[in-house]
Coordinates of C-alpha atoms in Angstrom, one line a residue:
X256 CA -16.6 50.9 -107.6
X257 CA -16.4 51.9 -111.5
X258 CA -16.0 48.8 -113.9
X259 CA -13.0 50.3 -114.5
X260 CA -11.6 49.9 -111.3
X261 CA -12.4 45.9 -111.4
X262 CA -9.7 45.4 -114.1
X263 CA -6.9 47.3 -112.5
X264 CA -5.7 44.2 -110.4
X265 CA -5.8 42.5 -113.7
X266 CA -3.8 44.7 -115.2
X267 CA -1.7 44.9 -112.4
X268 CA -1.1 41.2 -112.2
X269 CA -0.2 41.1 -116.2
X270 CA 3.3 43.1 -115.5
X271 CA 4.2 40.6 -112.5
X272 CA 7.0 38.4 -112.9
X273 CA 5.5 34.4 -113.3
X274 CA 6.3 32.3 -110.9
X275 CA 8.3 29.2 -112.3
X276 CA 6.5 25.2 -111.7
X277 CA 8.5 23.4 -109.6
X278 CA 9.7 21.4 -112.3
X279 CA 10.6 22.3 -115.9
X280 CA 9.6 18.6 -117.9
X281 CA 8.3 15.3 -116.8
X282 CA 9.3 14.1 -113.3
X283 CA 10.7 10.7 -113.1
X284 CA 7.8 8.1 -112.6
X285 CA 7.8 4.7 -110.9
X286 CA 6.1 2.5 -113.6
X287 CA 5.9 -0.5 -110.9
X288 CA 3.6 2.0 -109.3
X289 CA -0.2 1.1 -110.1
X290 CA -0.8 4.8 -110.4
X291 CA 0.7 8.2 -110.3
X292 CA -0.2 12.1 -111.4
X293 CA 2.0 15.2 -112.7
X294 CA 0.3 18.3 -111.9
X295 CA 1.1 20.3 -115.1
X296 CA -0.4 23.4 -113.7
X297 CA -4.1 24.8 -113.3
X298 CA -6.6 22.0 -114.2
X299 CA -4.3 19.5 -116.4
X300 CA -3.0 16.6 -114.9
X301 CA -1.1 14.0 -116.5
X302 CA -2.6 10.9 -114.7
X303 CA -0.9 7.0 -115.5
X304 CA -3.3 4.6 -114.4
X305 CA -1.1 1.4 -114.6
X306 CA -0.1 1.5 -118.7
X307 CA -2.6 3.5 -119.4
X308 CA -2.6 7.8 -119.2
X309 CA -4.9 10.2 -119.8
X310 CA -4.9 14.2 -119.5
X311 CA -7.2 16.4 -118.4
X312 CA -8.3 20.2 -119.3
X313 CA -4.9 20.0 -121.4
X314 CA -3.9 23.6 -121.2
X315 CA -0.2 24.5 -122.2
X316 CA -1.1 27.6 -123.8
X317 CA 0.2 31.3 -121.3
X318 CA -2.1 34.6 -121.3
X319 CA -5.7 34.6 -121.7
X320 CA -6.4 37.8 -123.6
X321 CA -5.7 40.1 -120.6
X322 CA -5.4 37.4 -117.7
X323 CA -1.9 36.4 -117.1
X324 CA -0.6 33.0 -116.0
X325 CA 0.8 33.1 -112.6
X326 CA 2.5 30.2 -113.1
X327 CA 3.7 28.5 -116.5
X328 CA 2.8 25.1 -117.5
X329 CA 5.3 22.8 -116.2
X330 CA 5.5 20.7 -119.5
X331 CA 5.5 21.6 -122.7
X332 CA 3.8 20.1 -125.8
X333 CA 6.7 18.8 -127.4
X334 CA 7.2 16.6 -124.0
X335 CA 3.8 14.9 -123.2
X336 CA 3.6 11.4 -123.5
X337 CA 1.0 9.7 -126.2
X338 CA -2.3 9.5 -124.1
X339 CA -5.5 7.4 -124.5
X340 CA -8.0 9.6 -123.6
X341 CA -7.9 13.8 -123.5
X342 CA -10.8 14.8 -120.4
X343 CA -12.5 18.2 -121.4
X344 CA -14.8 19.2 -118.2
X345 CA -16.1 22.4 -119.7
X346 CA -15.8 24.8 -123.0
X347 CA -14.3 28.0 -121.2
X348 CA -10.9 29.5 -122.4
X349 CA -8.8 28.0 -119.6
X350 CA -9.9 24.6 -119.9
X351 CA -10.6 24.0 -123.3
X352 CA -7.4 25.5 -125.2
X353 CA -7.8 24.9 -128.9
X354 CA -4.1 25.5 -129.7
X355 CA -2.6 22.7 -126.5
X356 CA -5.4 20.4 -128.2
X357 CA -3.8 20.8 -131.7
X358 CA -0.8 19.7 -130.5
X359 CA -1.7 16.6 -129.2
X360 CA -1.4 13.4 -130.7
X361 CA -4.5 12.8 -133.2
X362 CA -4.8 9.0 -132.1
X363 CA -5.7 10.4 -128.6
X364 CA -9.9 10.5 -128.2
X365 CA -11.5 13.8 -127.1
X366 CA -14.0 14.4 -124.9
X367 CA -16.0 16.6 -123.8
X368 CA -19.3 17.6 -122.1
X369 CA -23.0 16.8 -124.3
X370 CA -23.7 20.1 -125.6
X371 CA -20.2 20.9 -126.2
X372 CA -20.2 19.9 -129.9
X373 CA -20.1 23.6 -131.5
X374 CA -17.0 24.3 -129.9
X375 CA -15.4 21.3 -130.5
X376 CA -15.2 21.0 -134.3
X377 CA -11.7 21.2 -136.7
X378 CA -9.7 19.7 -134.0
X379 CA -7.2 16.6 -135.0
X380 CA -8.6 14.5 -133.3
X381 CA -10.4 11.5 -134.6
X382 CA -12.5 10.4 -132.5
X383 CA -13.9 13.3 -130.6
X384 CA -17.0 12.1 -128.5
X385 CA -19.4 14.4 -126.0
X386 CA -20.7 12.6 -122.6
X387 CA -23.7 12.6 -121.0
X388 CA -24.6 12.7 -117.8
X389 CA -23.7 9.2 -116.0
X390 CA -22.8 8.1 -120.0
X391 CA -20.1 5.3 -120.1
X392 CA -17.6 5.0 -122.5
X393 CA -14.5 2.5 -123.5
X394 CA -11.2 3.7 -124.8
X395 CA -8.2 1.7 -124.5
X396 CA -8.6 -0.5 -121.1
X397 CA -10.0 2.9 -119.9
X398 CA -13.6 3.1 -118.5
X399 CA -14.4 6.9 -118.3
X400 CA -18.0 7.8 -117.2
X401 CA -19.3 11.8 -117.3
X402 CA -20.1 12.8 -114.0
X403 CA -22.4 15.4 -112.7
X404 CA -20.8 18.6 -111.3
X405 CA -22.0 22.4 -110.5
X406 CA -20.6 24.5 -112.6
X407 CA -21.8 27.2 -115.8
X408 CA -21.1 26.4 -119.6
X409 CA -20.4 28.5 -122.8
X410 CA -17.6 30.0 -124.1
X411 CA -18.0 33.6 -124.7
X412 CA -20.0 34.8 -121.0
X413 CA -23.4 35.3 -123.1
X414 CA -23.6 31.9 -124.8
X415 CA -23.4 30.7 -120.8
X416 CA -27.3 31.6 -120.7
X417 CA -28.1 28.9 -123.1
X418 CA -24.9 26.3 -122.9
X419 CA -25.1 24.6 -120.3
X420 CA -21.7 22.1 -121.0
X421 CA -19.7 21.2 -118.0
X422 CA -19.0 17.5 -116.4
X423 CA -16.5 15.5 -114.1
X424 CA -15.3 12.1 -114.6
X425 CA -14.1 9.0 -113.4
X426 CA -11.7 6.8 -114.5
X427 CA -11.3 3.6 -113.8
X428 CA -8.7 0.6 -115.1
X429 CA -6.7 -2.4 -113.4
X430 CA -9.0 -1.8 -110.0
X431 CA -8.3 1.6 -109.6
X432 CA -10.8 4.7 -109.6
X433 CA -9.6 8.4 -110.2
X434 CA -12.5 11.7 -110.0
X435 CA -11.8 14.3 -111.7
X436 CA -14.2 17.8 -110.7
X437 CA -12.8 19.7 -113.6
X438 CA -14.3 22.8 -112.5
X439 CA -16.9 23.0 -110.1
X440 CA -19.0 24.5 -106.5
X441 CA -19.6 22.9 -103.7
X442 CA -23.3 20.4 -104.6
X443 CA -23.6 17.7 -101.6
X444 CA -26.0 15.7 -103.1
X445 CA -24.2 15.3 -106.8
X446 CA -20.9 14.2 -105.2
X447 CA -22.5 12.0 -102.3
X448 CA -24.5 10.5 -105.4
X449 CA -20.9 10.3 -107.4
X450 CA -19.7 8.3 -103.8
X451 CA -22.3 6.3 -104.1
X452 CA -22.1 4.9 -108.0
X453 CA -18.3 4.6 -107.2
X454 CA -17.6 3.6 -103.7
X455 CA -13.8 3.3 -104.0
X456 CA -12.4 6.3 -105.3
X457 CA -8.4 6.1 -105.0
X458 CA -7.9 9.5 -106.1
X459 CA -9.7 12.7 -106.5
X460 CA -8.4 15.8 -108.3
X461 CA -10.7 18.6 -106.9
X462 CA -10.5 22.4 -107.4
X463 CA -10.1 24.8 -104.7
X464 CA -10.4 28.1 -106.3
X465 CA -10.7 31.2 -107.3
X466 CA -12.8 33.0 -104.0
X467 CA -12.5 36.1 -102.6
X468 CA -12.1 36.0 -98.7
X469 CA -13.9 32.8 -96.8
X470 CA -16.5 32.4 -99.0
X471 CA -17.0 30.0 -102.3
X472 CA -19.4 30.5 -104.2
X473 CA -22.0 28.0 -106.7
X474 CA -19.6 27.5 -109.1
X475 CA -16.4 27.5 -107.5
X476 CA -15.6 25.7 -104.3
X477 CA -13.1 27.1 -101.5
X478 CA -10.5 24.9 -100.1
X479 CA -12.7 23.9 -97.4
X480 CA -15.6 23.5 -99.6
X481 CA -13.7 20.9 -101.8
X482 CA -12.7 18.9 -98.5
X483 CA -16.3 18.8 -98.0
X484 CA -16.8 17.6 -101.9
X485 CA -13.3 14.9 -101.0
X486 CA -15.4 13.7 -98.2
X487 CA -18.5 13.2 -100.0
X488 CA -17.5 11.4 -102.8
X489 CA -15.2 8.8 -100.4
X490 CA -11.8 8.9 -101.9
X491 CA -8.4 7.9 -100.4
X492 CA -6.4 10.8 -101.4
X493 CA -7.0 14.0 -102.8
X494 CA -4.9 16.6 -105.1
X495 CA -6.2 20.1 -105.0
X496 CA -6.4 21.9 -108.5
X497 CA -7.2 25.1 -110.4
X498 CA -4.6 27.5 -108.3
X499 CA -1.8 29.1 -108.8
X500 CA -2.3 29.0 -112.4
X501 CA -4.7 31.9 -113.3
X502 CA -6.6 34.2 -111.0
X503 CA -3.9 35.0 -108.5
X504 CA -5.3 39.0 -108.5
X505 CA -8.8 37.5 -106.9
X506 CA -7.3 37.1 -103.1
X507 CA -3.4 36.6 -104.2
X508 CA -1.2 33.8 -105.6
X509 CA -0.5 32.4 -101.7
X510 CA -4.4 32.3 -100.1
X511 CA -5.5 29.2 -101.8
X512 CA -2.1 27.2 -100.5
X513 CA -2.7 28.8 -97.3
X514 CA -6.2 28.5 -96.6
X515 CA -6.3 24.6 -97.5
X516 CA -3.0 23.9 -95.4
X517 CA -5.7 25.7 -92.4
X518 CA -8.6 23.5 -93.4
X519 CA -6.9 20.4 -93.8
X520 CA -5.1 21.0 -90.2
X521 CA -8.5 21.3 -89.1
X522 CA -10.0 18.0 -90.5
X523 CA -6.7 16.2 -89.7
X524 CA -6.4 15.2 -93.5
X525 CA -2.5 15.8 -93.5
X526 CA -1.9 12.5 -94.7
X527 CA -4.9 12.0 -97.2
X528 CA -4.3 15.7 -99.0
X529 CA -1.3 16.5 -101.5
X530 CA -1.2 20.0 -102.2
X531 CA 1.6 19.9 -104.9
X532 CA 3.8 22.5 -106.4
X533 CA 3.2 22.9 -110.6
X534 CA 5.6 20.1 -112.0
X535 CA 5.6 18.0 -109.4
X536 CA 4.5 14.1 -109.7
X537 CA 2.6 12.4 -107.1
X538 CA 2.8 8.3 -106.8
X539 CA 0.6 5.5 -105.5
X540 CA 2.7 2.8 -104.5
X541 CA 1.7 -0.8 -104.6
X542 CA 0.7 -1.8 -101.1
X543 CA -1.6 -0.3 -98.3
X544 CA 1.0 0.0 -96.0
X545 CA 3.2 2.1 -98.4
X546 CA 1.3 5.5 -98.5
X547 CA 1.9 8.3 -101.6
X548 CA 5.2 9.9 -102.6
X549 CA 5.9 13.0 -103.7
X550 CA 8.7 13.9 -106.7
X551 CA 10.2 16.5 -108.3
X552 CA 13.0 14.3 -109.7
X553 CA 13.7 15.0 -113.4
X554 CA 13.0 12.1 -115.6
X555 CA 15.4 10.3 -116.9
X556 CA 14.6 9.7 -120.6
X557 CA 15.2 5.9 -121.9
X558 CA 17.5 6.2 -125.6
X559 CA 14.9 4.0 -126.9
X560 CA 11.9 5.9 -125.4
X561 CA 9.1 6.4 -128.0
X562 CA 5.7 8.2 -128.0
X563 CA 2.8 6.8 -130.3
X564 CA 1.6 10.5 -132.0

């Protein structure tokens, strides 16, 4: 096939109509709820650990040069809450969006992967910090450790031969635990390793594409691939990421959706996976008997309702 010919479905993709998130704005939240996670769209998740939030691979931002957005983000700037701590897994254009970052409150810390550091510079931020591998840090009542993952680095495609700047994290506050991939294939030792530093993992955020046909490949995993990944580190409950936001014209907007539903029907995970729709919030009740919900309710905004930015 020409290289030509490779960009067509690109091209093709850029005139389709966008599919709107489920939700326009914040869904309501349960704040008695020790924990709870808006799936903005793509790899940012607005997560509120107790009265604490973070967001990660903040990305509000619509084309990337030629690659369309299949499906907006479901919350705009103007709309997210103060957070303590802004999770960066990797440098590329879809994760690492300079303009979403300059929006965000300047109070909120940054950070990023170790070896990240050129690309992180003239952003508001004040207190903009790169991990290490297994590297610990305290923000807020926040405990955020860098995680290995399997990924690439760089920015540009040829700076990936050198920069080699890509992590996951976990969170952890008031005795909960939340791992986030960022973006990452399918590495059984890393994540049993990840399990085994953090043996109670409440929630994992976990990306299941882009693929083309049944096989993954080393830095992305397919939907069966991250159950494999969910399994291995031990969590609870998983949300899928890093779909239906770009990359539709790789095996269509609808395979990713579909192909977890199969693999999860095979596992018998259909009460420990939550594939959600863009905009929609999912919520950890108190109690082990009272399993997740899922909401699309729009918030209701409190008169007095303040953000610290």
């Amino acid at each position: 096939m020409p290289r030509w010919a490779a960009l067509l479905p690109i091209l093709f993709c850029a005139c389709a109509i966008p599919r709107p998130p489920a939700l326009m704005g914040l869904p309501k939240d349960d704040r008695d709820a020790p924990l709870s996670a808006v799936w903005i769209g793509h790899a940012t998740v607005l997560l509120r650990i107790g009265d604490q939030r973070v967001l990660t691979d903040p990305n509000l931002s619509g084309l990337l040069y030629i690659v369309p957005r299949d499906t907006p983000a479901s919350v705009p700037a103007n709309e997210i809450p103060f957070v303590q701590a802004v999770l960066i897994s990797h440098m590329h254009f879809d994760h690492f969006d300079r303009p979403t970052l300059r929006s965000l409150s300047p109070n909120s810390a940054l950070f990023y992967p170790a070896g990240g550091e050129p690309y992180a510079g003239s952003l508001p931020q004040g207190r903009r910090e790169a991990l290490a591998p297994w590297q610990t840090v305290q923000v807020g009542k926040l405990t955020i450790t860098a995680v290995p993952v399997q990924h690439f680095g760089g920015r540009y495609g040829i700076d990936s031969l050198w920069n080699h700047a890509y992590t996951g994290y976990v969170i952890e506050y008031d005795g909960l635990t939340v791992f986030f991939a960022g973006d990452t294939g399918n590495a059984p030792a890393l994540f049993r390793e990840v399990g085994e530093r953090f043996p109670r993992i409440d929630l994992a955020l976990i990306p299941i594409a882009p693929y083309i046909g049944e096989t993954g490949n080393r830095v992305h995993a397919n939907p069966a691939e991250a159950l494999e990944i969910f399994a291995a580190v031990g969590a609870r409950y998983m949300i899928p990421i890093h779909y239906e936001g770009y990359y539709g014209f790789w095996a269509g907007y609808d395979t990713p959706r579909q192909d977890l539903e199969a693999a999860v029907a095979k596992t018998g995970l259909g009460e420990r996976v939550f594939a959600l729709r863009p905009g929609e919030r999912w919520i950890l009740a108190r109690g082990q008997e009272a399993g997740p919900i899922v909401t699309r309710e729009p918030r209701r905004p409190r008169a007095t309702e303040s953000a610290t930015r």
